[in-house]
PDB file of C-alpha atoms in Angstrom:
ATOM      1  CA  PRO A   1     -17.829 -18.114 -19.697  1.00 88.00           C
ATOM      2  CA  ILE A   2     -18.769 -21.749 -19.020  1.00 89.00           C
ATOM      3  CA  ILE A   3     -20.929 -21.279 -15.911  1.00 92.00           C
ATOM      4  CA  GLY A   4     -21.575 -17.510 -15.889  1.00 90.00           C
ATOM      5  CA  LYS A   5     -24.137 -17.343 -18.671  1.00 88.00           C
ATOM      6  CA  ASP A   6     -25.730 -14.103 -17.425  1.00 90.00           C
ATOM      7  CA  ASP A   7     -24.773 -11.156 -15.249  1.00 89.00           C
ATOM      8  CA  LEU A   8     -26.466 -12.523 -12.115  1.00 91.00           C
ATOM      9  CA  ARG A   9     -24.497 -15.777 -12.313  1.00 92.00           C
ATOM     10  CA  ARG A  10     -21.259 -13.904 -12.865  1.00 92.00           C
ATOM     11  CA  ARG A  11     -21.993 -11.658  -9.868  1.00 91.00           C
ATOM     12  CA  VAL A  12     -22.616 -14.718  -7.694  1.00 93.00           C
ATOM     13  CA  MET A  13     -19.364 -16.312  -8.885  1.00 92.00           C
ATOM     14  CA  ILE A  14     -17.344 -13.192  -8.089  1.00 92.00           C
ATOM     15  CA  ASN A  15     -19.008 -12.845  -4.676  1.00 91.00           C
ATOM     16  CA  SER A  16     -18.046 -16.440  -3.836  1.00 92.00           C
ATOM     17  CA  ILE A  17     -14.366 -15.433  -3.734  1.00 89.00           C
ATOM     18  CA  ALA A  18     -14.809 -11.793  -2.719  1.00 86.00           C
ATOM     19  CA  THR A  19     -13.327 -12.342   0.747  1.00 86.00           C
ATOM     20  CA  VAL A  20     -10.330 -14.439  -0.324  1.00 87.00           C
ATOM     21  CA  TRP A  21      -9.076 -13.506  -3.812  1.00 85.00           C
ATOM     22  CA  ASP A  22      -6.802 -10.754  -2.526  1.00 83.00           C
ATOM     23  CA  GLY A  23      -4.760 -13.456  -0.796  1.00 83.00           C
ATOM     24  CA  ASN A  24      -3.092 -14.125  -4.161  1.00 76.00           C
ATOM     25  CA  GLU A  25      -0.823 -11.136  -3.574  1.00 76.00           C
ATOM     26  CA  VAL A  26       0.203 -12.540  -0.196  1.00 84.00           C
ATOM     27  CA  TRP A  27       1.099 -16.089  -1.233  1.00 83.00           C
ATOM     28  CA  LEU A  28       2.919 -14.853  -4.353  1.00 81.00           C
ATOM     29  CA  LEU A  29       5.124 -12.504  -2.342  1.00 83.00           C
ATOM     30  CA  VAL A  30       5.729 -15.176   0.313  1.00 90.00           C
ATOM     31  CA  ALA A  31       6.646 -17.770  -2.335  1.00 86.00           C
ATOM     32  CA  GLY A  32       9.088 -15.448  -4.088  1.00 85.00           C
ATOM     33  CA  GLY A  33      10.587 -14.116  -0.860  1.00 90.00           C
ATOM     34  CA  ALA A  34      10.947 -17.569   0.707  1.00 92.00           C
ATOM     35  CA  THR A  35      12.625 -18.955  -2.421  1.00 88.00           C
ATOM     36  CA  PHE A  36      15.064 -16.030  -2.458  1.00 90.00           C
ATOM     37  CA  ALA A  37      15.853 -16.479   1.245  1.00 93.00           C
ATOM     38  CA  ALA A  38      16.257 -20.265   1.218  1.00 90.00           C
ATOM     39  CA  PHE A  39      17.633 -20.940  -2.289  1.00 85.00           C
ATOM     40  CA  PRO A  40      19.064 -17.682  -3.708  1.00 84.00           C
ATOM     41  CA  LEU A  41      20.954 -19.329  -6.586  1.00 81.00           C
ATOM     42  CA  TRP A  42      17.895 -21.330  -7.632  1.00 82.00           C
ATOM     43  CA  TYR A  43      15.841 -18.125  -7.389  1.00 84.00           C
ATOM     44  CA  ALA A  44      18.338 -16.192  -9.526  1.00 83.00           C
ATOM     45  CA  THR A  45      18.483 -18.818 -12.264  1.00 83.00           C
ATOM     46  CA  MET A  46      14.749 -19.483 -12.384  1.00 83.00           C
ATOM     47  CA  PHE A  47      13.535 -15.887 -12.186  1.00 83.00           C
ATOM     48  CA  SER A  48      16.022 -14.658 -14.796  1.00 81.00           C
ATOM     49  CA  GLY A  49      15.440 -17.633 -17.124  1.00 82.00           C
ATOM     50  CA  TYR A  50      11.649 -17.596 -16.837  1.00 84.00           C
ATOM     51  CA  TYR A  51      11.426 -13.816 -16.650  1.00 85.00           C
ATOM     52  CA  LEU A  52       8.902 -13.309 -19.468  1.00 85.00           C
ATOM     53  CA  ALA A  53       6.704 -16.210 -18.368  1.00 84.00           C
ATOM     54  CA  LEU A  54       6.649 -15.036 -14.753  1.00 85.00           C
ATOM     55  CA  PHE A  55       6.022 -11.461 -15.893  1.00 89.00           C
ATOM     56  CA  LEU A  56       2.953 -12.727 -17.783  1.00 90.00           C
ATOM     57  CA  VAL A  57       1.815 -14.475 -14.588  1.00 88.00           C
ATOM     58  CA  LEU A  58       2.119 -11.174 -12.709  1.00 88.00           C
ATOM     59  CA  PHE A  59       0.324  -9.350 -15.520  1.00 92.00           C
ATOM     60  CA  GLY A  60      -2.528 -11.865 -15.327  1.00 92.00           C
ATOM     61  CA  LEU A  61      -2.896 -11.533 -11.568  1.00 89.00           C
ATOM     62  CA  ILE A  62      -2.765  -7.732 -11.758  1.00 91.00           C
ATOM     63  CA  LEU A  63      -5.360  -7.692 -14.558  1.00 92.00           C
ATOM     64  CA  ARG A  64      -7.584 -10.036 -12.546  1.00 91.00           C
ATOM     65  CA  GLY A  65      -7.380  -7.945  -9.384  1.00 89.00           C
ATOM     66  CA  VAL A  66      -8.056  -4.684 -11.226  1.00 92.00           C
ATOM     67  CA  ALA A  67     -11.037  -6.305 -12.979  1.00 93.00           C
ATOM     68  CA  PHE A  68     -12.634  -7.346  -9.688  1.00 90.00           C
ATOM     69  CA  GLU A  69     -12.363  -3.775  -8.416  1.00 89.00           C
ATOM     70  CA  TYR A  70     -13.425  -1.942 -11.586  1.00 92.00           C
ATOM     71  CA  ARG A  71     -16.163  -4.246 -12.913  1.00 90.00           C
ATOM     72  CA  GLY A  72     -18.933  -2.546 -10.939  1.00 87.00           C
ATOM     73  CA  LYS A  73     -17.720   1.052 -11.328  1.00 90.00           C
ATOM     74  CA  ARG A  74     -20.073   1.797 -14.235  1.00 90.00           C
ATOM     75  CA  ASP A  75     -23.622   0.678 -14.959  1.00 88.00           C
ATOM     76  CA  SER A  76     -22.832  -0.501 -18.483  1.00 89.00           C
ATOM     77  CA  VAL A  77     -23.216  -3.965 -20.013  1.00 89.00           C
ATOM     78  CA  VAL A  78     -20.256  -3.411 -22.370  1.00 92.00           C
ATOM     79  CA  TRP A  79     -18.084  -2.152 -19.482  1.00 93.00           C
ATOM     80  CA  ARG A  80     -18.832  -5.194 -17.334  1.00 92.00           C
ATOM     81  CA  LYS A  81     -18.370  -7.595 -20.256  1.00 92.00           C
ATOM     82  CA  ARG A  82     -14.878  -6.264 -20.948  1.00 93.00           C
ATOM     83  CA  TRP A  83     -13.853  -6.625 -17.311  1.00 94.00           C
ATOM     84  CA  ASP A  84     -15.386 -10.114 -17.220  1.00 93.00           C
ATOM     85  CA  TRP A  85     -13.043 -11.139 -20.025  1.00 94.00           C
ATOM     86  CA  ALA A  86     -10.178  -9.516 -18.115  1.00 95.00           C
ATOM     87  CA  ILE A  87     -11.033 -11.828 -15.195  1.00 93.00           C
ATOM     88  CA  VAL A  88     -11.034 -14.841 -17.537  1.00 94.00           C
ATOM     89  CA  VAL A  89      -7.665 -13.971 -19.100  1.00 94.00           C
ATOM     90  CA  GLY A  90      -6.149 -12.911 -15.774  1.00 93.00           C
ATOM     91  CA  SER A  91      -7.163 -16.233 -14.224  1.00 92.00           C
ATOM     92  CA  ALA A  92      -6.253 -18.507 -17.152  1.00 94.00           C
ATOM     93  CA  LEU A  93      -2.759 -17.099 -17.761  1.00 93.00           C
ATOM     94  CA  PRO A  94      -1.321 -18.009 -14.324  1.00 91.00           C
ATOM     95  CA  ALA A  95      -3.105 -21.390 -14.329  1.00 93.00           C
ATOM     96  CA  LEU A  96      -1.497 -22.263 -17.679  1.00 94.00           C
ATOM     97  CA  LEU A  97       1.927 -20.671 -17.178  1.00 91.00           C
ATOM     98  CA  PHE A  98       2.552 -22.118 -13.709  1.00 89.00           C
ATOM     99  CA  GLY A  99       2.248 -25.541 -15.319  1.00 91.00           C
ATOM    100  CA  VAL A 100       4.572 -24.521 -18.155  1.00 91.00           C
ATOM    101  CA  ALA A 101       7.136 -23.259 -15.624  1.00 87.00           C
ATOM    102  CA  PHE A 102       6.876 -26.442 -13.525  1.00 87.00           C
ATOM    103  CA  GLY A 103       7.300 -28.514 -16.684  1.00 89.00           C
ATOM    104  CA  ASN A 104      10.583 -26.796 -17.507  1.00 88.00           C
ATOM    105  CA  VAL A 105      11.870 -27.013 -13.938  1.00 86.00           C
ATOM    106  CA  VAL A 106      11.386 -30.788 -13.740  1.00 86.00           C
ATOM    107  CA  SER A 107      12.250 -31.739 -17.351  1.00 86.00           C
ATOM    108  CA  GLY A 108      15.317 -29.555 -17.741  1.00 85.00           C
ATOM    109  CA  SER A 109      16.226 -26.084 -18.998  1.00 85.00           C
ATOM    110  CA  PRO A 110      19.234 -24.853 -21.007  1.00 87.00           C
ATOM    111  CA  ILE A 111      21.589 -24.007 -18.130  1.00 84.00           C
ATOM    112  CA  ALA A 112      25.313 -23.599 -18.824  1.00 83.00           C
ATOM    113  CA  PRO A 113      28.389 -21.907 -17.284  1.00 83.00           C
ATOM    114  CA  LEU A 114      28.766 -18.163 -17.606  1.00 81.00           C
ATOM    115  CA  GLU A 115      31.187 -17.042 -20.287  1.00 78.00           C
ATOM    116  CA  GLY A 116      34.720 -16.947 -18.924  1.00 77.00           C
ATOM    117  CA  THR A 117      34.087 -19.498 -16.158  1.00 79.00           C
ATOM    118  CA  PRO A 118      37.400 -21.312 -15.449  1.00 82.00           C
ATOM    119  CA  ALA A 119      37.641 -24.940 -16.543  1.00 77.00           C
ATOM    120  CA  GLY A 120      37.256 -27.412 -13.694  1.00 74.00           C
ATOM    121  CA  THR A 121      34.918 -25.182 -11.678  1.00 77.00           C
ATOM    122  CA  ASP A 122      32.977 -27.163  -9.061  1.00 73.00           C
ATOM    123  CA  PHE A 123      29.388 -26.120  -9.803  1.00 72.00           C
ATOM    124  CA  ALA A 124      28.051 -27.967  -6.761  1.00 68.00           C
ATOM    125  CA  THR A 125      29.710 -25.343  -4.558  1.00 68.00           C
ATOM    126  CA  ASN A 126      29.710 -22.488  -7.087  1.00 71.00           C
ATOM    127  CA  ALA A 127      26.281 -22.623  -8.692  1.00 67.00           C
ATOM    128  CA  GLY A 128      26.431 -18.854  -9.191  1.00 70.00           C
ATOM    129  CA  ALA A 129      28.712 -19.509 -12.183  1.00 75.00           C
ATOM    130  CA  LEU A 130      25.732 -21.041 -14.036  1.00 78.00           C
ATOM    131  CA  ASN A 131      23.300 -19.156 -16.244  1.00 79.00           C
ATOM    132  CA  TYR A 132      20.047 -19.803 -18.106  1.00 81.00           C
ATOM    133  CA  THR A 133      20.891 -19.655 -21.833  1.00 82.00           C
ATOM    134  CA  GLY A 134      17.457 -20.163 -23.439  1.00 78.00           C
ATOM    135  CA  ASN A 135      14.531 -17.896 -24.319  1.00 78.00           C
ATOM    136  CA  LEU A 136      10.726 -17.891 -24.082  1.00 76.00           C
ATOM    137  CA  LEU A 137      10.403 -20.328 -27.008  1.00 79.00           C
ATOM    138  CA  ASN A 138      12.536 -22.871 -25.121  1.00 80.00           C
ATOM    139  CA  LEU A 139       9.893 -22.844 -22.396  1.00 83.00           C
ATOM    140  CA  LEU A 140       7.111 -23.722 -24.848  1.00 86.00           C
ATOM    141  CA  ASN A 141       8.160 -27.336 -25.453  1.00 88.00           C
ATOM    142  CA  PRO A 142       5.638 -30.211 -25.793  1.00 91.00           C
ATOM    143  CA  PHE A 143       6.031 -31.604 -22.256  1.00 91.00           C
ATOM    144  CA  SER A 144       5.747 -28.193 -20.586  1.00 92.00           C
ATOM    145  CA  LEU A 145       2.728 -27.202 -22.688  1.00 94.00           C
ATOM    146  CA  LEU A 146       1.045 -30.481 -21.707  1.00 94.00           C
ATOM    147  CA  MET A 147       1.878 -29.710 -18.075  1.00 94.00           C
ATOM    148  CA  GLY A 148       0.320 -26.272 -18.567  1.00 94.00           C
ATOM    149  CA  LEU A 149      -2.869 -27.812 -19.958  1.00 96.00           C
ATOM    150  CA  MET A 150      -2.935 -30.145 -16.957  1.00 95.00           C
ATOM    151  CA  THR A 151      -2.772 -27.310 -14.418  1.00 95.00           C
ATOM    152  CA  LEU A 152      -5.267 -25.217 -16.418  1.00 96.00           C
ATOM    153  CA  THR A 153      -7.924 -27.967 -16.594  1.00 96.00           C
ATOM    154  CA  VAL A 154      -7.337 -29.224 -13.042  1.00 96.00           C
ATOM    155  CA  PHE A 155      -7.671 -25.689 -11.658  1.00 95.00           C
ATOM    156  CA  MET A 156     -10.806 -25.059 -13.741  1.00 95.00           C
ATOM    157  CA  ALA A 157     -12.462 -28.192 -12.370  1.00 96.00           C
ATOM    158  CA  HIS A 158     -11.195 -27.341  -8.863  1.00 96.00           C
ATOM    159  CA  GLY A 159     -12.826 -23.904  -9.223  1.00 95.00           C
ATOM    160  CA  ALA A 160     -16.116 -25.483 -10.310  1.00 95.00           C
ATOM    161  CA  ILE A 161     -16.005 -27.787  -7.274  1.00 96.00           C
ATOM    162  CA  TYR A 162     -15.397 -24.706  -5.110  1.00 95.00           C
ATOM    163  CA  LEU A 163     -18.489 -23.070  -6.616  1.00 94.00           C
ATOM    164  CA  ARG A 164     -20.529 -26.161  -5.701  1.00 93.00           C
ATOM    165  CA  LEU A 165     -19.386 -25.686  -2.135  1.00 92.00           C
ATOM    166  CA  LYS A 166     -20.011 -21.942  -1.921  1.00 93.00           C
ATOM    167  CA  THR A 167     -23.149 -21.229  -3.971  1.00 92.00           C
ATOM    168  CA  TYR A 168     -26.789 -22.226  -4.416  1.00 89.00           C
ATOM    169  CA  GLY A 169     -29.306 -22.390  -7.260  1.00 90.00           C
ATOM    170  CA  GLU A 170     -28.410 -22.175 -10.936  1.00 92.00           C
ATOM    171  CA  VAL A 171     -24.698 -21.534 -10.405  1.00 93.00           C
ATOM    172  CA  ARG A 172     -24.361 -24.570  -8.152  1.00 92.00           C
ATOM    173  CA  ASP A 173     -26.234 -26.768 -10.631  1.00 92.00           C
ATOM    174  CA  ALA A 174     -24.167 -25.556 -13.585  1.00 94.00           C
ATOM    175  CA  ALA A 175     -20.954 -26.015 -11.595  1.00 94.00           C
ATOM    176  CA  LYS A 176     -21.648 -29.743 -11.206  1.00 94.00           C
ATOM    177  CA  GLY A 177     -21.793 -30.320 -14.954  1.00 93.00           C
ATOM    178  CA  ALA A 178     -18.699 -28.165 -15.518  1.00 94.00           C
ATOM    179  CA  ALA A 179     -16.712 -29.923 -12.791  1.00 95.00           C
ATOM    180  CA  LEU A 180     -17.490 -33.387 -14.160  1.00 95.00           C
ATOM    181  CA  LYS A 181     -16.896 -32.573 -17.835  1.00 96.00           C
ATOM    182  CA  ILE A 182     -13.716 -30.572 -17.311  1.00 96.00           C
ATOM    183  CA  GLY A 183     -12.627 -33.033 -14.616  1.00 95.00           C
ATOM    184  CA  VAL A 184     -12.691 -35.953 -17.066  1.00 96.00           C
ATOM    185  CA  VAL A 185     -10.608 -33.972 -19.565  1.00 96.00           C
ATOM    186  CA  ALA A 186      -8.201 -32.997 -16.770  1.00 95.00           C
ATOM    187  CA  ALA A 187      -7.905 -36.651 -15.706  1.00 94.00           C
ATOM    188  CA  VAL A 188      -6.864 -37.756 -19.195  1.00 94.00           C
ATOM    189  CA  ILE A 189      -4.312 -34.948 -19.545  1.00 95.00           C
ATOM    190  CA  ALA A 190      -2.966 -35.508 -16.011  1.00 91.00           C
ATOM    191  CA  VAL A 191      -2.457 -39.242 -16.555  1.00 89.00           C
ATOM    192  CA  ALA A 192      -0.563 -38.554 -19.794  1.00 91.00           C
ATOM    193  CA  THR A 193       1.541 -35.822 -18.144  1.00 90.00           C
ATOM    194  CA  LEU A 194       2.461 -37.723 -14.972  1.00 85.00           C
ATOM    195  CA  LEU A 195       3.313 -40.890 -16.926  1.00 85.00           C
ATOM    196  CA  TRP A 196       5.487 -38.860 -19.318  1.00 88.00           C
ATOM    197  CA  TYR A 197       7.110 -37.248 -16.284  1.00 86.00           C
ATOM    198  CA  GLN A 198       8.370 -40.637 -15.098  1.00 82.00           C
ATOM    199  CA  ALA A 199      10.862 -40.526 -18.002  1.00 82.00           C
ATOM    200  CA  TYR A 200      12.505 -37.500 -16.343  1.00 81.00           C
ATOM    201  CA  SER A 201      12.489 -38.914 -12.815  1.00 79.00           C
ATOM    202  CA  ASP A 202      15.262 -41.003 -11.266  1.00 80.00           C
ATOM    203  CA  ARG A 203      12.896 -42.004  -8.437  1.00 83.00           C
ATOM    204  CA  VAL A 204      10.101 -43.797 -10.260  1.00 84.00           C
ATOM    205  CA  ALA A 205       9.626 -46.088  -7.251  1.00 87.00           C
ATOM    206  CA  LEU A 206       8.552 -42.993  -5.290  1.00 88.00           C
ATOM    207  CA  THR A 207       7.038 -40.716  -7.931  1.00 88.00           C
ATOM    208  CA  LEU A 208       4.796 -43.312  -9.575  1.00 89.00           C
ATOM    209  CA  PRO A 209       2.948 -44.245  -6.326  1.00 92.00           C
ATOM    210  CA  LEU A 210       2.535 -40.539  -5.524  1.00 91.00           C
ATOM    211  CA  ALA A 211       1.130 -39.932  -9.009  1.00 90.00           C
ATOM    212  CA  LEU A 212      -1.274 -42.843  -8.540  1.00 92.00           C
ATOM    213  CA  ILE A 213      -2.434 -41.397  -5.187  1.00 94.00           C
ATOM    214  CA  ALA A 214      -3.079 -38.066  -6.947  1.00 93.00           C
ATOM    215  CA  ALA A 215      -5.114 -39.920  -9.608  1.00 92.00           C
ATOM    216  CA  VAL A 216      -7.164 -41.750  -6.983  1.00 94.00           C
ATOM    217  CA  CYS A 217      -7.847 -38.465  -5.146  1.00 95.00           C
ATOM    218  CA  TRP A 218      -9.038 -36.894  -8.397  1.00 95.00           C
ATOM    219  CA  LEU A 219     -11.399 -39.769  -9.156  1.00 95.00           C
ATOM    220  CA  ALA A 220     -12.681 -39.506  -5.578  1.00 96.00           C
ATOM    221  CA  ALA A 221     -13.266 -35.761  -6.060  1.00 96.00           C
ATOM    222  CA  LEU A 222     -15.331 -36.398  -9.190  1.00 95.00           C
ATOM    223  CA  GLY A 223     -17.226 -39.199  -7.442  1.00 95.00           C
ATOM    224  CA  MET A 224     -18.032 -36.977  -4.463  1.00 96.00           C
ATOM    225  CA  THR A 225     -19.209 -34.269  -6.871  1.00 95.00           C
ATOM    226  CA  MET A 226     -21.602 -36.711  -8.516  1.00 94.00           C
ATOM    227  CA  LYS A 227     -22.990 -37.665  -5.088  1.00 93.00           C
ATOM    228  CA  GLY A 228     -23.338 -34.039  -3.982  1.00 90.00           C
ATOM    229  CA  ARG A 229     -20.724 -34.386  -1.213  1.00 94.00           C
ATOM    230  CA  ASP A 230     -19.188 -31.022  -2.032  1.00 94.00           C
ATOM    231  CA  GLY A 231     -16.993 -30.642   1.055  1.00 95.00           C
ATOM    232  CA  TRP A 232     -15.312 -33.999   0.442  1.00 96.00           C
ATOM    233  CA  ALA A 233     -15.026 -33.224  -3.278  1.00 96.00           C
ATOM    234  CA  PHE A 234     -13.112 -30.028  -2.485  1.00 96.00           C
ATOM    235  CA  ILE A 235     -10.846 -31.830   0.001  1.00 97.00           C
ATOM    236  CA  PHE A 236     -10.021 -34.542  -2.545  1.00 97.00           C
ATOM    237  CA  SER A 237      -9.389 -32.065  -5.377  1.00 96.00           C
ATOM    238  CA  SER A 238      -7.089 -30.080  -3.068  1.00 96.00           C
ATOM    239  CA  ALA A 239      -5.284 -33.316  -2.161  1.00 96.00           C
ATOM    240  CA  THR A 240      -4.853 -34.067  -5.866  1.00 95.00           C
ATOM    241  CA  ILE A 241      -3.008 -30.788  -6.415  1.00 94.00           C
ATOM    242  CA  LEU A 242      -0.898 -31.374  -3.288  1.00 95.00           C
ATOM    243  CA  PHE A 243       0.164 -34.886  -4.331  1.00 94.00           C
ATOM    244  CA  ALA A 244       0.809 -33.823  -7.936  1.00 91.00           C
ATOM    245  CA  VAL A 245       3.180 -31.060  -6.805  1.00 90.00           C
ATOM    246  CA  THR A 246       4.800 -33.451  -4.299  1.00 92.00           C
ATOM    247  CA  THR A 247       5.344 -35.958  -7.117  1.00 90.00           C
ATOM    248  CA  LEU A 248       7.226 -33.349  -9.153  1.00 88.00           C
ATOM    249  CA  PHE A 249       9.506 -32.215  -6.332  1.00 87.00           C
ATOM    250  CA  VAL A 250      10.245 -35.714  -5.060  1.00 90.00           C
ATOM    251  CA  GLY A 251      11.394 -36.597  -8.576  1.00 87.00           C
ATOM    252  CA  LEU A 252      13.453 -33.398  -8.743  1.00 86.00           C
ATOM    253  CA  PHE A 253      15.225 -33.845  -5.387  1.00 86.00           C
ATOM    254  CA  PRO A 254      18.026 -33.031  -4.542  1.00 84.00           C
ATOM    255  CA  ASN A 255      18.130 -30.535  -7.417  1.00 83.00           C
ATOM    256  CA  GLY A 256      16.334 -27.215  -7.646  1.00 81.00           C
ATOM    257  CA  MET A 257      16.522 -27.128 -11.446  1.00 83.00           C
ATOM    258  CA  LEU A 258      17.719 -29.601 -14.062  1.00 84.00           C
ATOM    259  CA  SER A 259      20.032 -28.644 -16.933  1.00 84.00           C
ATOM    260  CA  SER A 260      19.146 -30.000 -20.364  1.00 84.00           C
ATOM    261  CA  THR A 261      22.681 -29.032 -21.469  1.00 83.00           C
ATOM    262  CA  ASP A 262      24.626 -31.254 -19.075  1.00 83.00           C
ATOM    263  CA  ALA A 263      23.679 -33.005 -15.835  1.00 82.00           C
ATOM    264  CA  ALA A 264      26.816 -31.510 -14.270  1.00 81.00           C
ATOM    265  CA  TYR A 265      25.062 -28.131 -14.429  1.00 82.00           C
ATOM    266  CA  ASN A 266      21.978 -29.217 -12.441  1.00 82.00           C
TER     267      ASN A 266
END
């Protein structure tokens, strides 16, 4: 809705990812399968605890994929407009909720022993005796919502930078303004989020430099966008996302999830 002001622009935007969007199904299945294979107890706790949030992510991706396929099935303005909004919702939900999920993983979730677990159980070797005890509202805490806004705005600007790289004419021109405006908002939110995250990290000496590298990459991406160096802008925005995720997992190590109930249940 920001760049695609008319049907031609929206068609160009959809065509720019026509050959790659279906890869979402592949990386999602690989991510879930790899987590189950490598860290089954982490997988069990996270996917049961965040069930509704992850279901909404799946719903968004399904809605998005169906919209791409069905948008052009009828020659109707109303028909296309409805599917265009399905694309918007189906894209925004995962972008927001992945950040919310990450925020809960790194800041702590209500994890406690299963009822009837014997006293003195060593949870380091028997993590299967632990269970997520919260609900969807527990996931929507201030830090996690801020993390969700960070991923949403960063991905929006990243998408606009991608459009600069892949399109010409009006869409490319509009994408520059969108990337810069949304990118500045994303920068402010990201700085606030990553600084707040340091309060949850026991490795500030490692996570803070990584966060600063991510910030520098983001500023470089915006600078390259202003100069019209679209390839470098996309590389730097990709590096920003990479270093931001690395920052979170370095701070989390050696845990897979943190317990807000008791550190013994990490």
